[in-house]
Structure formats: structure tokens, C-alpha cells
PDB file of C-alpha atoms in Angstrom:
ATOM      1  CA  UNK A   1      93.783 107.663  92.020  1.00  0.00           C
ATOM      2  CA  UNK A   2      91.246 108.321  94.894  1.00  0.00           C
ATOM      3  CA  UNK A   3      94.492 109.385  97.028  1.00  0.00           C
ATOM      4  CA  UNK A   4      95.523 111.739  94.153  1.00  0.00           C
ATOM      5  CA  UNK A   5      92.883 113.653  94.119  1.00  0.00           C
ATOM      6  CA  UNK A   6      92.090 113.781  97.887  1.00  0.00           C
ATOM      7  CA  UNK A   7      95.893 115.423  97.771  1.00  0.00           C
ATOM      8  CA  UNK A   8      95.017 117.902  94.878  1.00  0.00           C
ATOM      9  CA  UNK A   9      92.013 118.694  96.849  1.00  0.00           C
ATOM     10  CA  UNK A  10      93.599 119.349  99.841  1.00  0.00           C
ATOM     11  CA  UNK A  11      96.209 121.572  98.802  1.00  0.00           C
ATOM     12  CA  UNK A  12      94.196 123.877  96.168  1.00  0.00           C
ATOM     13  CA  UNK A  13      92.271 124.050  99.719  1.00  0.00           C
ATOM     14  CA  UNK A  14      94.896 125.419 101.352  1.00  0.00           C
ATOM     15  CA  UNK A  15      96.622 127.443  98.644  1.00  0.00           C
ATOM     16  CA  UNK A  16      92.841 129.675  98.609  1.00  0.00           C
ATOM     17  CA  UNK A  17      93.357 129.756 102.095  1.00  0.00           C
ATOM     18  CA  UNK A  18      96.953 131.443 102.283  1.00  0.00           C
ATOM     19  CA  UNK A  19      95.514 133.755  99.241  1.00  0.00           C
ATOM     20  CA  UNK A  20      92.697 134.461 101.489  1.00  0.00           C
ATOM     21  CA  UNK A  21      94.629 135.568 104.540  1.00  0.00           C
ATOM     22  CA  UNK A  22      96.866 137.689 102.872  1.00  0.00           C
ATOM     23  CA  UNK A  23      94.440 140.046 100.446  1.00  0.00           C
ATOM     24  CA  UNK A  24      93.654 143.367 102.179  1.00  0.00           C
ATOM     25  CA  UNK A  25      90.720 143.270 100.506  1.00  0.00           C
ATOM     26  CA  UNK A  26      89.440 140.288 103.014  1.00  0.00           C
ATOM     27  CA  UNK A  27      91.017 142.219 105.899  1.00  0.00           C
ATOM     28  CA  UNK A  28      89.553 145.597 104.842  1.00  0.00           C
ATOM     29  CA  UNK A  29      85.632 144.372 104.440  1.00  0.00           C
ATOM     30  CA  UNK A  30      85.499 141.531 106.778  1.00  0.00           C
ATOM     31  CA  UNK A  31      84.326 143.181 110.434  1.00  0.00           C
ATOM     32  CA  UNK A  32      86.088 141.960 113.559  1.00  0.00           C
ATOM     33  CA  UNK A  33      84.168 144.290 115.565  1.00  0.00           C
ATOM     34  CA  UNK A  34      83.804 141.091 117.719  1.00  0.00           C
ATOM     35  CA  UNK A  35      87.178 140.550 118.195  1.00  0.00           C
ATOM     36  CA  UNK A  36      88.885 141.851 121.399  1.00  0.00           C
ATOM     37  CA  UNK A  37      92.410 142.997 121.292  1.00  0.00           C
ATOM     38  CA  UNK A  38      94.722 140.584 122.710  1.00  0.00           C
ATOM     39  CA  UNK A  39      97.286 142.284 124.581  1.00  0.00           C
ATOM     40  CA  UNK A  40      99.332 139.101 125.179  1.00  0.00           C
ATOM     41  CA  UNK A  41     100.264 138.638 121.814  1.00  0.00           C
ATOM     42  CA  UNK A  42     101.175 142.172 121.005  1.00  0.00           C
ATOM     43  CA  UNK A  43     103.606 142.093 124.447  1.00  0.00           C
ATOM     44  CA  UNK A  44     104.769 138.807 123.444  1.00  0.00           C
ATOM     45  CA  UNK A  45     105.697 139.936 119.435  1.00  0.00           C
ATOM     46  CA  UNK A  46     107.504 143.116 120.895  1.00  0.00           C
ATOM     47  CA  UNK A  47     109.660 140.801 123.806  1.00  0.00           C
ATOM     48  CA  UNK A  48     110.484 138.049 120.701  1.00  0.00           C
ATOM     49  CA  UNK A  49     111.285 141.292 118.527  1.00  0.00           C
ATOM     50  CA  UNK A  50     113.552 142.899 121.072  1.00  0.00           C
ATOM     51  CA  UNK A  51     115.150 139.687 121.580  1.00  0.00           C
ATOM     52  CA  UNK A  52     115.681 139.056 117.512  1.00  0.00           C
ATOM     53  CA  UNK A  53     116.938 142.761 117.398  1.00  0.00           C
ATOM     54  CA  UNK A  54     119.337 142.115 119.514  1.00  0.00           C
ATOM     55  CA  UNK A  55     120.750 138.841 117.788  1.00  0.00           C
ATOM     56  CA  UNK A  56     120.100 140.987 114.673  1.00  0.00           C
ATOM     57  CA  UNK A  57     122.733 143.822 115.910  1.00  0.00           C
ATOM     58  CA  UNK A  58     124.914 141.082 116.385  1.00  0.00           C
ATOM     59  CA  UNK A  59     124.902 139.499 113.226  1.00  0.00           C
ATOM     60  CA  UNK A  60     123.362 136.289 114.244  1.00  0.00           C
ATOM     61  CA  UNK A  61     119.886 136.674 113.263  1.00  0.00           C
ATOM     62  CA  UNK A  62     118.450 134.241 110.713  1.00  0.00           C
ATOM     63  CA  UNK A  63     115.381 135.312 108.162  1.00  0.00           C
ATOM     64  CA  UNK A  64     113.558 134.122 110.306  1.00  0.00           C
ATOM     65  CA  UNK A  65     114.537 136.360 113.332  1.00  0.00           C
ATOM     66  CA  UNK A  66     114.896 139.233 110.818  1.00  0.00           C
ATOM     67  CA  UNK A  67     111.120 138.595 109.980  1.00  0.00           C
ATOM     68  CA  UNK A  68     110.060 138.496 113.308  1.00  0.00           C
ATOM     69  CA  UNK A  69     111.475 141.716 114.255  1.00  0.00           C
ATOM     70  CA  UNK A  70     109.558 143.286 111.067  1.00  0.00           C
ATOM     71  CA  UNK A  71     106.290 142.073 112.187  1.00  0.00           C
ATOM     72  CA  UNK A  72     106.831 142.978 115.326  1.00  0.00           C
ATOM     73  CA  UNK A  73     107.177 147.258 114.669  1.00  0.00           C
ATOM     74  CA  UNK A  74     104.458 146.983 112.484  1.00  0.00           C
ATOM     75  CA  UNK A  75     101.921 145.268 114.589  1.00  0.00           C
ATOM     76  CA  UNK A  76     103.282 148.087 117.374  1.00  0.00           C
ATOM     77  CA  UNK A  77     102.406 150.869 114.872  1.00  0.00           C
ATOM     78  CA  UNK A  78      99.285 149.749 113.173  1.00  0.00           C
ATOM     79  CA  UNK A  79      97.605 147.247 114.917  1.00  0.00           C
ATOM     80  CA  UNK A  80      98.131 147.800 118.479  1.00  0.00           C
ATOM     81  CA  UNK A  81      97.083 151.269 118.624  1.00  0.00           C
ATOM     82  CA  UNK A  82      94.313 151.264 117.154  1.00  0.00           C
ATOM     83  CA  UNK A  83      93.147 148.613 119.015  1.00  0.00           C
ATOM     84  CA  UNK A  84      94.166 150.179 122.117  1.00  0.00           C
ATOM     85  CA  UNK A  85      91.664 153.313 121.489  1.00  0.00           C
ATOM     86  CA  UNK A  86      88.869 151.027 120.123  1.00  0.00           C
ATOM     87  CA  UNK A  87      89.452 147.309 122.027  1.00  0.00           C
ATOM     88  CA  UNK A  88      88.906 145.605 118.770  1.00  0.00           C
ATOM     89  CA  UNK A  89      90.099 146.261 115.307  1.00  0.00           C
ATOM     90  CA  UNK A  90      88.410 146.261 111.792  1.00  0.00           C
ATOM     91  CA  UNK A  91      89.351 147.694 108.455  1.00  0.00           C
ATOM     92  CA  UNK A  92      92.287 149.723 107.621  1.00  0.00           C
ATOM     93  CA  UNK A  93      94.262 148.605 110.326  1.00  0.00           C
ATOM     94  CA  UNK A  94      94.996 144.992 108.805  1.00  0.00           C
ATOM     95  CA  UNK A  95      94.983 146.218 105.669  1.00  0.00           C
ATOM     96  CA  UNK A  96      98.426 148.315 106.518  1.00  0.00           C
ATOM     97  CA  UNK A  97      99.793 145.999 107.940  1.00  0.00           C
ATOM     98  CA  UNK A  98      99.964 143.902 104.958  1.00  0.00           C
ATOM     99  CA  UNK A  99     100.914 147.196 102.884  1.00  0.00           C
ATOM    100  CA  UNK A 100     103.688 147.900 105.437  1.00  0.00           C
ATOM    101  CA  UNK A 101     105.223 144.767 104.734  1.00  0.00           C
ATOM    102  CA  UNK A 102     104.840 144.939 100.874  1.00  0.00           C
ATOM    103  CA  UNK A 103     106.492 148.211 101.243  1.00  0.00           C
ATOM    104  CA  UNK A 104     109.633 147.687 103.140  1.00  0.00           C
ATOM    105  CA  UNK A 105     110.176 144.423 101.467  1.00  0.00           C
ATOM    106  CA  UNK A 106     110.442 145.857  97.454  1.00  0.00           C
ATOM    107  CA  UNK A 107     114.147 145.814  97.452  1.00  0.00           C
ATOM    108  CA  UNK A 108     114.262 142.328  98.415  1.00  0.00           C
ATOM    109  CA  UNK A 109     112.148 141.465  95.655  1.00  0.00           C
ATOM    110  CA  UNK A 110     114.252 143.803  93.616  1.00  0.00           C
ATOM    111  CA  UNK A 111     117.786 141.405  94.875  1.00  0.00           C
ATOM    112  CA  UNK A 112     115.392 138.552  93.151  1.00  0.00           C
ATOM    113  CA  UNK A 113     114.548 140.132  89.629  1.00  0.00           C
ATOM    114  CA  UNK A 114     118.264 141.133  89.606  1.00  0.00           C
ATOM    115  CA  UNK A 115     120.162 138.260  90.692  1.00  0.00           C
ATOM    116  CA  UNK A 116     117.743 135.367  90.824  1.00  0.00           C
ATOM    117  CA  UNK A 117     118.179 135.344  95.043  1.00  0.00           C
ATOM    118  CA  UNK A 118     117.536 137.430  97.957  1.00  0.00           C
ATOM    119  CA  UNK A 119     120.609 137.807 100.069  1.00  0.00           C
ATOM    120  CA  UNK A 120     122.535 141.064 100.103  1.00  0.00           C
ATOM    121  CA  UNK A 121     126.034 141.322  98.198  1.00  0.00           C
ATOM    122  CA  UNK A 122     129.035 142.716  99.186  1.00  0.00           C
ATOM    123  CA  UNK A 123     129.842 146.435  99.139  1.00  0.00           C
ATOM    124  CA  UNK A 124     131.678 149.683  99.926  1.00  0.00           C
ATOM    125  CA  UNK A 125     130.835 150.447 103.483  1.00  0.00           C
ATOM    126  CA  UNK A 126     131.374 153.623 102.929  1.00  0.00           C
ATOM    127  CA  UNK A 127     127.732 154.008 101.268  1.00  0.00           C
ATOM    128  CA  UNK A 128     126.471 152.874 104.135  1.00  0.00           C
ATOM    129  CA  UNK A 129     125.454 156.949 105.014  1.00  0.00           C
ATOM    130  CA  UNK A 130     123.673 156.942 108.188  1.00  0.00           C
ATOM    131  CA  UNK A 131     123.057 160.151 111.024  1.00  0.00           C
ATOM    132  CA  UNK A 132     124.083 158.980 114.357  1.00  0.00           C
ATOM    133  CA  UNK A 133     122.713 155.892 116.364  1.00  0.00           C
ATOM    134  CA  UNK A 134     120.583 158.406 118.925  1.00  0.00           C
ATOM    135  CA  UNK A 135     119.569 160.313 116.023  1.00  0.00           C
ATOM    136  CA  UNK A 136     117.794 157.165 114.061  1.00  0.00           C
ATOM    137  CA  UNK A 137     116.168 155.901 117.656  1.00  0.00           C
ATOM    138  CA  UNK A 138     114.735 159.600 117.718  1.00  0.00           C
ATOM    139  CA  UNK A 139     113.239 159.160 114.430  1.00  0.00           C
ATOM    140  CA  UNK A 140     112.039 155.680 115.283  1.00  0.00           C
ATOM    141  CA  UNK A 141     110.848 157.230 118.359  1.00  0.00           C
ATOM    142  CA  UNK A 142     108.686 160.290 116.357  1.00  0.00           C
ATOM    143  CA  UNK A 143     107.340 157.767 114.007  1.00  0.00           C
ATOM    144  CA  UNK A 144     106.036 155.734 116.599  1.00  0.00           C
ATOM    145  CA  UNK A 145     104.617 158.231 118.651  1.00  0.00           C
ATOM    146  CA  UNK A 146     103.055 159.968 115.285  1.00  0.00           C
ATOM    147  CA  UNK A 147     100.945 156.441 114.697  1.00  0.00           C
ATOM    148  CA  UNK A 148      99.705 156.103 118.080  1.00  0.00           C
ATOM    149  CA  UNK A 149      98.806 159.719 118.305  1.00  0.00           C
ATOM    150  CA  UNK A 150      96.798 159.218 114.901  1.00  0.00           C
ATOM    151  CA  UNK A 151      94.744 155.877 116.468  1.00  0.00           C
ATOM    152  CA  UNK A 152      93.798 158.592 119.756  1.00  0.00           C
ATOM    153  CA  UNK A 153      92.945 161.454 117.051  1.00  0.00           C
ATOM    154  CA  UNK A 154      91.083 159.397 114.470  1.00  0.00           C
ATOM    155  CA  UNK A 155      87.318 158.716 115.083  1.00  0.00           C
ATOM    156  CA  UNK A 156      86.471 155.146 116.330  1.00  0.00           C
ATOM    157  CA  UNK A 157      86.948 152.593 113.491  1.00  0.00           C
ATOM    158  CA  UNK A 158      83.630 151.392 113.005  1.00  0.00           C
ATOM    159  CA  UNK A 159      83.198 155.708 111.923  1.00  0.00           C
ATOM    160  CA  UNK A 160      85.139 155.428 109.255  1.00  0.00           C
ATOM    161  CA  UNK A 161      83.298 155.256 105.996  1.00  0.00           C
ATOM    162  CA  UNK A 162      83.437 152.607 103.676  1.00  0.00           C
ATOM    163  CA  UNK A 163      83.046 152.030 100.011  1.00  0.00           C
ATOM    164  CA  UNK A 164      83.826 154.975  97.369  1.00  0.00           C
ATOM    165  CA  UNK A 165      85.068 157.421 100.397  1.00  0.00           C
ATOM    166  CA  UNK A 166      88.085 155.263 100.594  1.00  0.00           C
ATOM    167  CA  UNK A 167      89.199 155.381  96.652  1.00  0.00           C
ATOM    168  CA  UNK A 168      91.196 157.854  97.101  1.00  0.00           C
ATOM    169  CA  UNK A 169      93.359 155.540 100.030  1.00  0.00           C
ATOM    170  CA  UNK A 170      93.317 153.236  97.590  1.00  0.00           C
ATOM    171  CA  UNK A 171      94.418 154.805  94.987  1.00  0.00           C
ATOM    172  CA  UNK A 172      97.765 156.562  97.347  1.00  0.00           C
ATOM    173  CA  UNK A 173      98.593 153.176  98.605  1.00  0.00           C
ATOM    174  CA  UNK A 174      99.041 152.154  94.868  1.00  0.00           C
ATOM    175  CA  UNK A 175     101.231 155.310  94.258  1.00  0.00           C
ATOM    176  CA  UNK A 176     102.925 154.648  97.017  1.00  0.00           C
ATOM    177  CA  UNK A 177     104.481 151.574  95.952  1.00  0.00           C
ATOM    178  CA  UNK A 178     104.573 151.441  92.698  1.00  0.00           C
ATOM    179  CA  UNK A 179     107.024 154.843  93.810  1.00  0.00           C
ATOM    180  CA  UNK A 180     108.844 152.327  96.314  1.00  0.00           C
ATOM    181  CA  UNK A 181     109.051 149.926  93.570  1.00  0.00           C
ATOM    182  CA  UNK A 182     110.447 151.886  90.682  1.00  0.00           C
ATOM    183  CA  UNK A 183     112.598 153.974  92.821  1.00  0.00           C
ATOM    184  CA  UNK A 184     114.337 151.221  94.010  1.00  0.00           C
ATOM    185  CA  UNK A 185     114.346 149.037  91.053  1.00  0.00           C
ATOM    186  CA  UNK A 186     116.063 152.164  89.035  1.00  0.00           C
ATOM    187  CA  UNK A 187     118.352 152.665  91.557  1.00  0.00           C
ATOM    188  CA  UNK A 188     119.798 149.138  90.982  1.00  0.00           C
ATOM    189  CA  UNK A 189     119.815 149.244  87.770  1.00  0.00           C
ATOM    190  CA  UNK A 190     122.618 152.140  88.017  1.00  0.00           C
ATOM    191  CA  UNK A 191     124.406 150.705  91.386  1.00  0.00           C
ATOM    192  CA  UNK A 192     126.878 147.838  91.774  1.00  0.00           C
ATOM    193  CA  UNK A 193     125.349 145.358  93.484  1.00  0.00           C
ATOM    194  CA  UNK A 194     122.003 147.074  94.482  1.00  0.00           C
ATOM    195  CA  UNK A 195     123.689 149.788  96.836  1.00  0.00           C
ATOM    196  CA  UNK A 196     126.634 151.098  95.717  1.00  0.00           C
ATOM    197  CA  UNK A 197     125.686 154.359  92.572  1.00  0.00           C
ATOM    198  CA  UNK A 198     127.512 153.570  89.417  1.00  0.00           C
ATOM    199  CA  UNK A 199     125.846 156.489  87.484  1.00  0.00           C
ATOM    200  CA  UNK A 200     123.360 159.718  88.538  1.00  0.00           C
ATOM    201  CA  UNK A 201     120.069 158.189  88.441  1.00  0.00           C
ATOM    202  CA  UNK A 202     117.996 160.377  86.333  1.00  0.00           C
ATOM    203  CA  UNK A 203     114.921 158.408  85.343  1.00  0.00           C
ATOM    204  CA  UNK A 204     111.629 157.448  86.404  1.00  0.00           C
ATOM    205  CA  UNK A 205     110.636 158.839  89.737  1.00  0.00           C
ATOM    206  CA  UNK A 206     114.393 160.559  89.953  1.00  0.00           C
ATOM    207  CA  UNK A 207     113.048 163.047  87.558  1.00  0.00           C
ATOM    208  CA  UNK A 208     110.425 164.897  89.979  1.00  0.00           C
ATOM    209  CA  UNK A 209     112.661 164.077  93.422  1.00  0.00           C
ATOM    210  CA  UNK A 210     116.162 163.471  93.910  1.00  0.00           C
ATOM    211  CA  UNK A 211     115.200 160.998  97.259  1.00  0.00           C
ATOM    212  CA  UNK A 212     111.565 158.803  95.946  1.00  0.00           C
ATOM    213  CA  UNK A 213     112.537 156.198  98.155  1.00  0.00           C
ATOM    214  CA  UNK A 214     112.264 158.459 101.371  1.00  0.00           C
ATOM    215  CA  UNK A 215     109.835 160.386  99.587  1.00  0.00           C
ATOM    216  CA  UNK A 216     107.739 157.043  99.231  1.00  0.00           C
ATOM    217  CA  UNK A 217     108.494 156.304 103.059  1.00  0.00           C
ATOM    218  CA  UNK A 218     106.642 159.456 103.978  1.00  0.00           C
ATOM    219  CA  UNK A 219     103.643 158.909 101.666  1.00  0.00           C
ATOM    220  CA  UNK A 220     103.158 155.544 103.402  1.00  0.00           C
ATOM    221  CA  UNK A 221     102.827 157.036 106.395  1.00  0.00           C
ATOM    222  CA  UNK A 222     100.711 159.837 105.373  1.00  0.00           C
ATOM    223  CA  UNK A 223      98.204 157.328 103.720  1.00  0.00           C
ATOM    224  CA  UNK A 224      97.853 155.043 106.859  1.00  0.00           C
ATOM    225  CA  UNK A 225      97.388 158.694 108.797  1.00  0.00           C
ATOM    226  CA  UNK A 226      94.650 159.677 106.159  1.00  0.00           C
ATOM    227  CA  UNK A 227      93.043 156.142 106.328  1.00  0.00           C
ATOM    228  CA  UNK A 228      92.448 156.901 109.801  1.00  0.00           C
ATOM    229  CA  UNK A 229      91.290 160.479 109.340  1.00  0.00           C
ATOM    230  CA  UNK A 230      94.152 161.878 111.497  1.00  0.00           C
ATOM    231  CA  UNK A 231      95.250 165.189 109.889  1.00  0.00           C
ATOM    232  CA  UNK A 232      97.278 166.615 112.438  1.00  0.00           C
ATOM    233  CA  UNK A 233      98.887 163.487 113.124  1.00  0.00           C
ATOM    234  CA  UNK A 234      99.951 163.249 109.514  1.00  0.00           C
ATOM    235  CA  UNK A 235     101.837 167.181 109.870  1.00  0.00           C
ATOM    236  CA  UNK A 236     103.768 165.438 112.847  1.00  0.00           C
ATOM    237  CA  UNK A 237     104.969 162.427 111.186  1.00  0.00           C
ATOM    238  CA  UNK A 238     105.957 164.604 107.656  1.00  0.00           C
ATOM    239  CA  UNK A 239     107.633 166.638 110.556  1.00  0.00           C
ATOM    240  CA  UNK A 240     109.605 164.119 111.923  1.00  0.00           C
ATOM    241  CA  UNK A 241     110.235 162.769 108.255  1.00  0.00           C
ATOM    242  CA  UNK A 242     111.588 165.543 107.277  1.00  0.00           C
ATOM    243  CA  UNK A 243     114.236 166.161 110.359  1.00  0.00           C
ATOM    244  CA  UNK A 244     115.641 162.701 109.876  1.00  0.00           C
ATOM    245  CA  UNK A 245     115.589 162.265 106.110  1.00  0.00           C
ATOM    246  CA  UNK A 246     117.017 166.084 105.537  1.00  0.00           C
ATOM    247  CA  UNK A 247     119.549 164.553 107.564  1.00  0.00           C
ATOM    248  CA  UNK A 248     120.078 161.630 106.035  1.00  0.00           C
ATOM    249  CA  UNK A 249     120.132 163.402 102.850  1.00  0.00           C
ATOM    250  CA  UNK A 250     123.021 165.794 103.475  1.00  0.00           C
ATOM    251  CA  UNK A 251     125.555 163.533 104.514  1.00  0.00           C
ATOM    252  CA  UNK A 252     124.710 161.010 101.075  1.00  0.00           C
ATOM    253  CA  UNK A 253     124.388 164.551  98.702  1.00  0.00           C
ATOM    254  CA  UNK A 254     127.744 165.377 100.048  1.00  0.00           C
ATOM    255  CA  UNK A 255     129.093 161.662  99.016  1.00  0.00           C
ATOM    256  CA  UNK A 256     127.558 161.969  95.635  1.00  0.00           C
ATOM    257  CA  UNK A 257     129.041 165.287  95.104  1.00  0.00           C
ATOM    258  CA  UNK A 258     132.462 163.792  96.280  1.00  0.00           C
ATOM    259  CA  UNK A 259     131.819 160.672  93.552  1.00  0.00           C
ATOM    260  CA  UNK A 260     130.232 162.331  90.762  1.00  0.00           C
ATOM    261  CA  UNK A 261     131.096 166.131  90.915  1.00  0.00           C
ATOM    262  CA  UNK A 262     129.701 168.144  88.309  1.00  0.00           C
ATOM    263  CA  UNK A 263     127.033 165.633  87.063  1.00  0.00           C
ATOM    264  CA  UNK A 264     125.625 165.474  90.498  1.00  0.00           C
ATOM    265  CA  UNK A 265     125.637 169.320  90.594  1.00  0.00           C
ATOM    266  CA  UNK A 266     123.818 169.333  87.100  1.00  0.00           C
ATOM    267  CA  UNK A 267     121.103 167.167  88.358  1.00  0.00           C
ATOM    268  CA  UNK A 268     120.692 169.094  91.670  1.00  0.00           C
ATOM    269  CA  UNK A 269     120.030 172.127  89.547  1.00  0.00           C
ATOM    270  CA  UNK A 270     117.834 169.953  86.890  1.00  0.00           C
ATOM    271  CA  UNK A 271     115.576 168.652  89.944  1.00  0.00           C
ATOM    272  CA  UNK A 272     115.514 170.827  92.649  1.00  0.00           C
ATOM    273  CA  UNK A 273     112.864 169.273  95.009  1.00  0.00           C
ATOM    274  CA  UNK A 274     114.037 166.502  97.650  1.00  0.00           C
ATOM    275  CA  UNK A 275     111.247 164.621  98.888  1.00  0.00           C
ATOM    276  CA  UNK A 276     107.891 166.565  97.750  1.00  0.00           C
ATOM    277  CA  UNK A 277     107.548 167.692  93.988  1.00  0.00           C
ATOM    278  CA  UNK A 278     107.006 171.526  93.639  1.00  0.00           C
ATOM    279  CA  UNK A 279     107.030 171.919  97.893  1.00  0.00           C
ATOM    280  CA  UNK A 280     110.341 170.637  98.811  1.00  0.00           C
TER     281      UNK A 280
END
């Protein structure tokens, strides 16, 4: 019995732990203004990313690997530069990291609520609508350069108020993806197999953009930029954004017009903003 509960005890121990680690509330009021950057580990993710991308582009990657190469971009666009401008890193920082990952990780969870597992299924390539491989390391390129030029523009991180200042970050990171979320989660709904459009989507955030999910990309950004108090930053990421995605967007609006003809037209006309309501 005495065994028992030393076993309970243990893992409720480690269960608040884990819980612990990964709130961004923890992340966002605990200071590590005494913590030094450590460049080693930021050089050694990006080497064990590179090397899991490349097993990745040849189909050999495990989650695992996949997972690593995840962490890896986002520590190189919200921890490390940051860290680079201020040699140690509190507050926002960690907290988008977390959010990052939460983000780009919805329509995983969306595979789960659909078919009870997360692995992709099998589809048309042919939906697989993407600009050209230069064009996509360009973008990758912008957005990268847009976060590190937001950690040199933004005032040191130990500046940055605290408490009710930062509702209104808290309250766009919440829009942000519950938009992720729904967008994805209704385009599902009406594809075969997650990624292949069975119907017009018309609901939900489809009704003030036809693209939420790129629309929701760009608000992520723009929320980490405005965390950090980097306005002209954020213009240069929405800038980039919009280059790629308008892009992007042409060669899948074409497709859809191919598929669904005049009910694709009909909604064009019915919501004519891509990406911001009422802008664009």
C-alpha cells in the first residue's frame, strides 16, 4: 500500500510538472533575466533540424524528426533573436514559442477529432497547389528576416510592460487560433480526407475571408511583432505575407474555379476580401 501511494505521489508530481512547463502563463511571468542565452543549443537545434529536413524531403523522417525540425524554426524565430539583442530572454518570447506550436499543429488535432488518429490520408496530388520551390524559400527567407528585424527594433525585454498593457496580446493570440482552429476544422468538414474540397466552404470564418487559414498565419505573426512593440517590423512581415500567399492564392482560386465553376464565382462575389476583412 505504502508503494502505491509513493507511485501515485510520484506521478501526480510529475504530471504538475509537465503542466507547469508548458503554460505560457509560467513562461510569460516567471523572469529569466538571469539566464544567458546559450548559443550552443540554438546552433545545435538548427544542425539536428537541417539534418531532419533533409530526411524529411526524402520521406524518411519519423514524428520524431518531423518534430524536431518544428522546434527548431521556431526557436530560430522567437527565441534566438531576441536573445541575441538582449543576451537573456524573459516574457513573450517563450510564451510564442509555445503559441507557435499550438498554431501550426491545429490540423493535426483536427486528423484526431475526425478520424480518431493523426496520420495524413491519401489524396489527389493535384491539390497539393504550391508557387515554386525558390519562391517558398523566399518567403521562408522574409519571414525570418521580419522576426529578427522585430527583436533589433523592439525595446529591450525587460521594457516591455506587463500586466493589463498586454490584454490586448492576449486577447489576438486567442483570435488567432481559435481562427486557425475553426478555419481548418470547417474546411474538413467539406473536404475528403482533410485536404481535398468536396463543397465551397461558406461558414464560419469563410464568411468574412475566402483564405482564414493564411489570414490566421499572418495574425500570428503580427501578434508576436506587436508583443514585442515592433511596428515596422510587423508592415514587413504582412508584406512578405501578402507576396507569397497572393501567390499561393491564385494558382488554388484558379483550381476551385476549374472544380466548382459558378458556385465558386458566387462566393468570390459574396466575400470579396482574401486575407483581411474590409482591407483586402
Amino acid at each position: 500500500m505504502h508503494n502505491r501511494s509513493v507511485h501515485i505521489s510520484l506521478l501526480l508530481a510529475a504530471k504538475w510538472t509537465v503542466n507547469l512547463l508548458v503554460n505560457p502563463f509560467f513562461w510569460m511571468y516567471f523572469s529569466w533575466t538571469w539566464l544567458f542565452w546559450p548559443w550552443f543549443v540554438a546552433i545545435g537545434l538548427a544542425i539536428c533540424g537541417v539534418y531532419c529536413l533533409r530526411k524529411h524531403l526524402r520521406g524518411e523522417a519519423n514524428v520524431f524528426e518531423q518534430l524536431a525540425i518544428v522546434s527548431s524554426a521556431f526557436t530560430w524565430l522567437t527565441l534566438v533573436p531576441p536573445a541575441h539583442f538582449n543576451g537573456y530572454l524573459e516574457g513573450w518570447p517563450f510564451v510564442f514559442f509555445l503559441v507557435y506550436h499550438y498554431f501550426f499543429f491545429f490540423n493535426i488535432s483536427v486528423r484526431k477529432r475526425l478520424y480518431g488518429d493523426y496520420f495524413p490520408r491519401q489524396h489527389d496530388p493535384k491539390w497539393d497547389i504550391s508557387p515554386p520551390n525558390w519562391y517558398r524559400l523566399l518567403f521562408c527567407a522574409g519571414v525570418m528576416v521580419g522576426h529578427w528585424l522585430a527583436a533589433l527594433e523592439g525595446p529591450e525585454l525587460h521594457l516591455i510592460p506587463g500586466g493589463w498593457n498586454n490584454l490586448g496580446i492576449w486577447v489576438l493570440i486567442m483570435l488567432t487560433l481559435f481562427m486557425q482552429y475553426h478555419s481548418t476544422l470547417y474546411l474538413a468538414k467539406y473536404s475528403e480526407k482533410v485536404v481535398v474540397p468536396t463543397a465551397v466552404v461558406q461558414f464560419g470564418p469563410y464568411r468574412w475571408v475566402r483564405h482564414p487559414i493564411y489570414a490566421s498565419t499572418m495574425l500570428l505573426f503580427v501578434t508576436y511583432f506587436a508583443a514585442l512593440r515592433a511596428p515596422i517590423s510587423s508592415l514587413f512581415v504582412i508584406a512578405v505575407c501578402l507576396m507569397y500567399y497572393g501567390q499561393k492564392v491564385k494558382l488554388e482560386e484558379a483550381l476551385m474555379l476549374e472544380t466548382f465553376g459558378e458556385r465558386y464565382t458566387e462566393y468570390m462575389d459574396r466575400v470579396r476580401y482574401k486575407f483581411i476583412p474590409f482591407v483586402y
